[in-house]
Coordinates of C-alpha atoms and ligand atoms in Angstrom, one line a residue:
M250 CA -26.9 -11.9 6.8
S251 CA -24.9 -12.6 3.6
A252 CA -22.3 -10.0 3.0
A253 CA -21.8 -8.0 -0.3
V254 CA -18.4 -8.8 -1.9
W255 CA -16.4 -5.7 -2.6
S256 CA -14.1 -6.6 -5.5
G257 CA -11.2 -4.2 -6.0
K258 CA -11.5 -4.3 -9.8
A259 CA -14.0 -1.5 -10.5
A260 CA -12.2 0.7 -8.0
S261 CA -8.8 0.0 -9.6
R262 CA -10.2 0.9 -13.0
A263 CA -11.3 4.2 -11.6
V264 CA -7.9 5.0 -10.0
R265 CA -6.2 3.8 -13.2
A266 CA -8.2 6.2 -15.3
E267 CA -7.5 9.1 -12.9
V268 CA -3.8 8.3 -12.9
C269 CA -3.7 8.1 -16.8
A270 CA -5.1 11.5 -17.0
R271 CA -2.6 13.0 -14.5
V272 CA 0.3 11.3 -16.3
D273 CA -1.0 12.7 -19.6
A274 CA -1.2 16.1 -18.1
L275 CA 2.4 15.9 -16.8
A276 CA 3.6 14.7 -20.2
D277 CA 1.8 17.7 -21.8
R278 CA 3.7 20.0 -19.5
G279 CA 7.0 18.4 -20.5
A280 CA 7.4 16.5 -17.3
P281 CA 6.4 12.8 -17.9
P282 CA 7.1 10.8 -14.7
S283 CA 9.5 8.0 -14.8
L284 CA 10.0 5.2 -12.3
R285 CA 12.8 2.8 -11.3
V286 CA 12.1 -0.5 -9.6
V287 CA 15.2 -1.8 -7.7
R288 CA 15.5 -5.5 -7.2
V289 CA 18.5 -7.3 -5.6
G290 CA 18.9 -11.0 -6.4
D291 CA 16.2 -13.4 -7.3
D292 CA 13.7 -13.7 -4.4
A293 CA 10.5 -14.9 -6.0
S294 CA 8.1 -12.6 -4.2
A295 CA 10.3 -9.6 -4.9
A296 CA 10.4 -10.6 -8.6
G297 CA 6.6 -11.0 -8.7
Y298 CA 6.1 -7.6 -7.0
A299 CA 8.5 -5.9 -9.4
R300 CA 6.7 -7.4 -12.4
A301 CA 3.3 -6.2 -11.1
V302 CA 4.6 -2.7 -10.5
L303 CA 6.1 -2.5 -14.0
R304 CA 2.8 -3.8 -15.5
A305 CA 0.8 -1.1 -13.6
A306 CA 3.3 1.5 -14.7
R307 CA 2.9 0.5 -18.4
R308 CA -0.9 0.6 -18.1
V309 CA -0.9 4.2 -16.9
G310 CA 1.7 5.4 -19.5
V311 CA 4.6 5.7 -17.0
R312 CA 8.1 5.0 -18.3
A313 CA 9.4 2.4 -15.8
H314 CA 12.6 0.4 -15.7
L315 CA 13.8 -2.6 -13.6
D316 CA 17.3 -2.2 -12.1
A317 CA 18.2 -5.8 -11.3
L318 CA 21.3 -5.8 -9.1
D319 CA 23.4 -8.9 -8.4
A320 CA 22.4 -11.2 -5.5
D321 CA 25.9 -10.7 -4.0
S322 CA 25.5 -6.9 -3.8
D323 CA 26.1 -5.6 -0.3
T324 CA 24.2 -2.8 1.6
D325 CA 26.8 -0.1 0.5
A326 CA 26.5 -1.0 -3.1
V327 CA 22.7 -0.9 -3.1
V328 CA 22.7 2.4 -1.1
A329 CA 25.1 3.8 -3.7
H330 CA 22.8 2.8 -6.5
V331 CA 19.8 4.4 -4.8
R332 CA 21.8 7.6 -4.3
D333 CA 22.7 7.6 -8.0
L334 CA 19.0 7.4 -8.8
N335 CA 18.3 10.2 -6.2
A336 CA 20.7 12.4 -8.2
D337 CA 19.3 11.5 -11.6
A338 CA 16.9 14.3 -12.6
S339 CA 15.3 12.0 -15.2
V340 CA 14.0 9.7 -12.4
Q341 CA 10.9 10.9 -10.4
G342 CA 10.2 7.7 -8.5
I343 CA 12.1 4.9 -6.9
V344 CA 10.5 1.6 -5.6
L345 CA 12.3 -1.2 -3.8
A346 CA 11.2 -4.8 -4.5
L347 CA 11.4 -6.2 -1.0
P348 CA 12.8 -8.3 0.4
L349 CA 16.3 -7.4 -0.9
A350 CA 19.0 -10.0 -0.9
D351 CA 20.4 -11.8 2.2
G352 CA 23.1 -9.6 3.7
V353 CA 21.4 -6.3 2.5
N354 CA 20.0 -4.2 5.3
D355 CA 16.5 -3.3 3.9
A356 CA 16.0 -0.4 6.4
E357 CA 19.3 1.3 5.5
V358 CA 18.4 1.1 1.8
I359 CA 14.9 2.3 2.3
D360 CA 16.2 5.4 4.2
A361 CA 18.6 6.2 1.4
I362 CA 15.7 7.0 -0.9
D363 CA 15.1 10.7 -1.4
P364 CA 11.7 11.3 0.2
A365 CA 10.7 13.3 -2.8
K366 CA 11.1 10.2 -4.9
D367 CA 9.8 7.7 -2.3
V368 CA 6.7 6.5 -4.2
D369 CA 5.6 3.9 -1.6
R370 CA 6.1 6.5 1.2
V371 CA 8.2 4.0 3.3
T372 CA 11.1 6.2 4.3
A373 CA 11.1 7.5 7.9
S374 CA 10.8 11.0 6.5
A375 CA 7.7 10.2 4.3
L376 CA 6.0 8.4 7.2
G377 CA 6.9 11.3 9.5
E378 CA 5.2 13.7 7.0
L379 CA 2.1 11.5 7.1
F380 CA 2.1 11.2 10.9
A381 CA 2.6 14.9 11.3
G382 CA -0.4 15.6 9.0
R383 CA 1.9 17.4 6.5
S384 CA 1.1 15.1 3.6
A385 CA -1.9 13.0 2.6
L386 CA 0.3 10.5 0.7
G387 CA 0.5 7.1 2.4
P388 CA 2.0 3.7 1.5
A389 CA 0.1 2.2 -1.4
T390 CA -1.5 -0.6 0.4
A391 CA -2.9 1.7 3.2
A392 CA -4.1 4.1 0.5
A393 CA -5.8 1.3 -1.3
V394 CA -7.8 0.4 1.8
V395 CA -9.1 4.0 2.0
E396 CA -9.8 4.1 -1.7
L397 CA -12.0 1.0 -1.4
L398 CA -14.0 2.5 1.4
D399 CA -14.4 5.7 -0.6
F400 CA -15.3 3.9 -3.8
H401 CA -18.1 2.1 -2.0
G402 CA -19.3 5.3 -0.3
E403 CA -18.5 4.0 3.1
P404 CA -18.3 6.9 5.6
I405 CA -15.2 7.0 7.8
E406 CA -15.8 10.0 10.0
G407 CA -16.9 9.0 13.5
R408 CA -16.8 5.3 12.7
R409 CA -15.2 2.7 15.0
V410 CA -12.3 1.3 12.9
V411 CA -10.2 -1.6 14.2
I412 CA -7.0 -2.6 12.3
V413 CA -5.3 -5.9 13.1
G414 CA -1.6 -5.3 12.4
R415 CA 0.8 -2.5 13.2
S416 CA 3.5 -2.7 10.6
N417 CA 5.1 0.5 9.2
V418 CA 3.8 -0.3 5.7
V419 CA 0.2 -1.2 6.4
G420 CA -1.3 -0.9 10.0
K421 CA 0.4 2.2 11.3
P422 CA 0.1 4.4 8.2
L423 CA -3.4 3.2 7.6
A424 CA -4.3 4.3 11.1
M425 CA -3.0 7.8 10.3
L426 CA -4.9 8.0 7.0
L427 CA -8.1 7.0 8.7
L428 CA -7.5 9.3 11.7
A429 CA -7.0 12.1 9.3
R430 CA -10.5 11.3 8.0
H431 CA -11.8 11.4 11.6
G432 CA -12.3 7.7 12.1
T433 CA -12.0 6.4 15.7
V434 CA -9.1 4.0 15.2
T435 CA -7.9 1.1 17.4
L436 CA -4.7 -0.9 16.4
C437 CA -4.4 -4.5 17.4
H438 CA -1.4 -6.8 17.2
S439 CA 0.0 -10.1 18.4
R440 CA 0.0 -9.0 22.1
T441 CA -3.6 -7.9 22.1
P442 CA -5.5 -10.0 24.6
C443 CA -8.9 -11.2 23.5
L444 CA -8.6 -10.1 19.9
A445 CA -12.3 -10.9 19.1
G446 CA -13.4 -8.6 21.9
Q447 CA -11.7 -5.7 20.2
T448 CA -12.5 -6.5 16.5
S449 CA -16.2 -7.4 17.1
R450 CA -16.8 -3.8 18.2
A451 CA -15.6 -2.5 14.8
E452 CA -17.9 -0.9 12.2
I453 CA -15.0 -1.1 9.8
L454 CA -12.5 -4.0 10.4
V455 CA -9.2 -4.2 8.5
A456 CA -7.2 -7.4 8.8
A457 CA -3.5 -7.0 7.9
A458 CA -1.7 -9.6 10.0
G459 CA -0.6 -12.2 7.4
R460 CA -2.3 -15.0 9.3
P461 CA -4.7 -17.0 7.2
G462 CA -8.1 -17.5 8.8
L463 CA -7.3 -15.4 11.9
I464 CA -10.6 -13.5 11.6
G465 CA -13.6 -15.8 12.1
A466 CA -17.3 -15.2 12.8
A467 CA -16.6 -14.3 16.5
H468 CA -14.3 -11.5 15.4
V469 CA -16.9 -9.7 13.3
G470 CA -19.7 -7.6 14.6
P471 CA -23.1 -7.6 12.9
G472 CA -23.2 -5.3 9.9
A473 CA -19.4 -4.6 9.9
V474 CA -17.4 -3.8 6.7
V475 CA -14.4 -6.2 6.6
I476 CA -11.4 -5.4 4.5
D477 CA -8.9 -8.2 4.1
V478 CA -5.4 -7.1 3.4
G479 CA -3.7 -10.4 4.2
T480 CA -1.9 -12.2 1.4
T481 CA -0.2 -15.4 2.3
Y482 CA 1.0 -17.8 -0.4
A483 CA 0.5 -21.5 0.5
A484 CA 0.2 -24.5 -1.7
G485 CA -0.2 -22.5 -4.9
K486 CA -3.0 -20.4 -3.4
V487 CA -3.3 -16.8 -2.0
L488 CA -5.0 -16.8 1.4
G489 CA -6.4 -13.8 3.3
D490 CA -6.6 -13.3 7.0
V491 CA -10.4 -13.6 7.0
D492 CA -12.4 -16.8 7.0
A493 CA -14.7 -15.3 4.4
A494 CA -17.5 -17.9 4.7
A495 CA -17.7 -17.4 8.4
A496 CA -17.4 -13.6 8.3
A497 CA -20.0 -13.3 5.6
E498 CA -22.7 -14.5 8.0
R499 CA -22.2 -11.4 10.1
A500 CA -20.6 -8.7 7.9
R501 CA -22.4 -6.3 5.7
A502 CA -19.6 -6.3 3.2
L503 CA -16.2 -7.9 2.8
T504 CA -13.3 -7.9 0.3
P505 CA -12.2 -11.1 -1.4
V506 CA -8.6 -12.4 -1.5
P507 CA -7.4 -12.4 -4.2
G508 CA -9.2 -9.6 -6.1
G509 CA -9.9 -7.2 -3.3
V510 CA -7.2 -4.7 -2.0
G511 CA -4.6 -6.3 -4.2
P512 CA -5.6 -5.0 -7.7
L513 CA -5.9 -1.5 -6.3
T514 CA -2.5 -1.3 -4.6
N515 CA -0.3 -0.7 -7.6
Y516 CA -2.5 1.9 -9.1
C517 CA -2.4 3.7 -5.8
L518 CA 1.4 3.4 -6.0
M519 CA 1.2 5.1 -9.5
R520 CA -1.0 7.8 -8.1
N521 CA 1.7 8.5 -5.5
L522 CA 4.2 8.8 -8.3
A523 CA 1.9 11.3 -10.2
A524 CA 1.5 13.3 -7.0
L525 CA 5.3 13.5 -6.4
A526 CA 5.9 14.4 -10.0
E527 CA 3.2 17.1 -9.8
R528 CA 5.0 18.6 -6.8
R529 CA 7.9 19.4 -9.1
V530 CA 5.5 21.2 -11.5
P531 CA 3.8 23.5 -8.9
A532 CA 0.8 24.4 -11.1
C533 CA -0.1 20.7 -11.3
E534 CA 0.0 20.1 -7.5
T535 CA -3.0 18.2 -6.1
A536 CA -1.6 16.2 -3.1
Ligands
LIG7 P1 4.0 -7.7 9.1 O1 5.1 -6.7 9.0 O2 4.4 -9.2 9.3 O3 3.0 -7.3 10.3 C1 2.0 -8.2 10.7 C2 1.3 -7.5 11.8 O4 0.2 -8.4 12.2 C3 2.1 -7.3 13.0 O5 1.8 -6.0 13.6 C4 1.8 -8.4 14.0 O6 1.8 -8.0 15.4 C5 0.3 -8.6 13.6 N1 -0.1 -10.0 13.9 C6 0.5 -11.1 13.6 N2 -0.1 -12.2 14.1 C7 -1.2 -11.7 14.8 C8 -2.2 -12.3 15.6 N3 -2.3 -13.6 15.7 N4 -3.1 -11.5 16.2 C9 -3.0 -10.1 16.0 N5 -2.1 -9.5 15.3 C10 -1.1 -10.3 14.7 O7 3.1 -7.7 7.8 P2 2.7 -6.5 6.8 O8 3.8 -6.2 5.9 O9 2.0 -5.5 7.6 O10 1.6 -7.3 5.9 C11 0.4 -7.8 6.5 C12 -0.3 -8.6 5.5 O11 -0.7 -7.8 4.4 C13 0.5 -9.7 4.9 O12 -0.3 -10.9 4.6 C14 1.0 -9.1 3.6 O13 1.4 -10.1 2.6 C15 -0.2 -8.3 3.2 N6 0.1 -7.2 2.3 C16 -0.8 -7.1 1.3 C17 -0.5 -6.1 0.3 C18 -1.5 -5.9 -0.8 O14 -1.2 -5.2 -1.7 N7 -2.7 -6.5 -0.8 C19 0.5 -5.2 0.5 C20 1.4 -5.3 1.6 C21 1.1 -6.4 2.5 P3 3.2 -7.6 16.1 O15 3.5 -6.2 15.7 O16 2.9 -7.7 17.5 O17 4.2 -8.7 15.7

């Protein structure tokens, strides 16, 4: 079998068009959403993420601004900055470009974000809403995986889904999003014995471990859909978790890295921003 390659580009164009329309509708109602991206210091991956978010914001017509704080800012100073943004009625969304600087406690800053402005749904409160089934909004990367499946018409209900990775930003919230869609979900992690025994049973396999090449032919069942979330930067390249050539022999479809989940993620982030802004304009509310 040679797998179909599910690029994220067409799906990201569709999400972008949907978000543009929602942002326009908010602007027509006098409530255009605006976003602040908070970065501390000069970590290269945080800077790259901030640039990508600002670019996606521009492309959907969202006013977005980078708040670049000094590398020597401490946790209290960053928390105080986030609280100022919470109190600023002209700001509807706050995103942190992680990692923050050395000496800043990321978790404390994350939980300082007002959940109503938590665009990437990373606060304990936003995750709690998702886990309790009180909100359908999930972190952008997890939402992008569901979006890709939907875009390609892949049913989720009743399917055996195996996710490799149990982080709070990808694996766990993705499990909740798929469970809400009635998938039968298994989470694997670094202490899972015989990983291939679990993953090869999957009809939908999601790799989100950040370990290049972790998923080989033996990990993929015949006819599976394989979504590769992994992005590891090495020697000037971006590497996924899946050995694509090996997996393609058994999978029905797989996503490339780069160009699969990645392009969709920041438009899903903008969709979360639109949804949070709509909650403040009740007649607009859709999520
Ligand atoms: P993370 O916090 O480091 O979590 C990695 C998870 O993978 C952990 O649960 C870990 O298990 C598990 N794991 C590690 N090695 C494993 C192994 N050998 N076998 C089975 N499980 C293993 O990473 P993350 O933030 O979730 O990100 C995961 C990947 O997605 C990274 O490559 C990241 O760069 C990428 N990512 C991509 C996007 C995007 O937009 N495309 C966005 C976010 C993240 P334990 O819990 O037992 O340690």
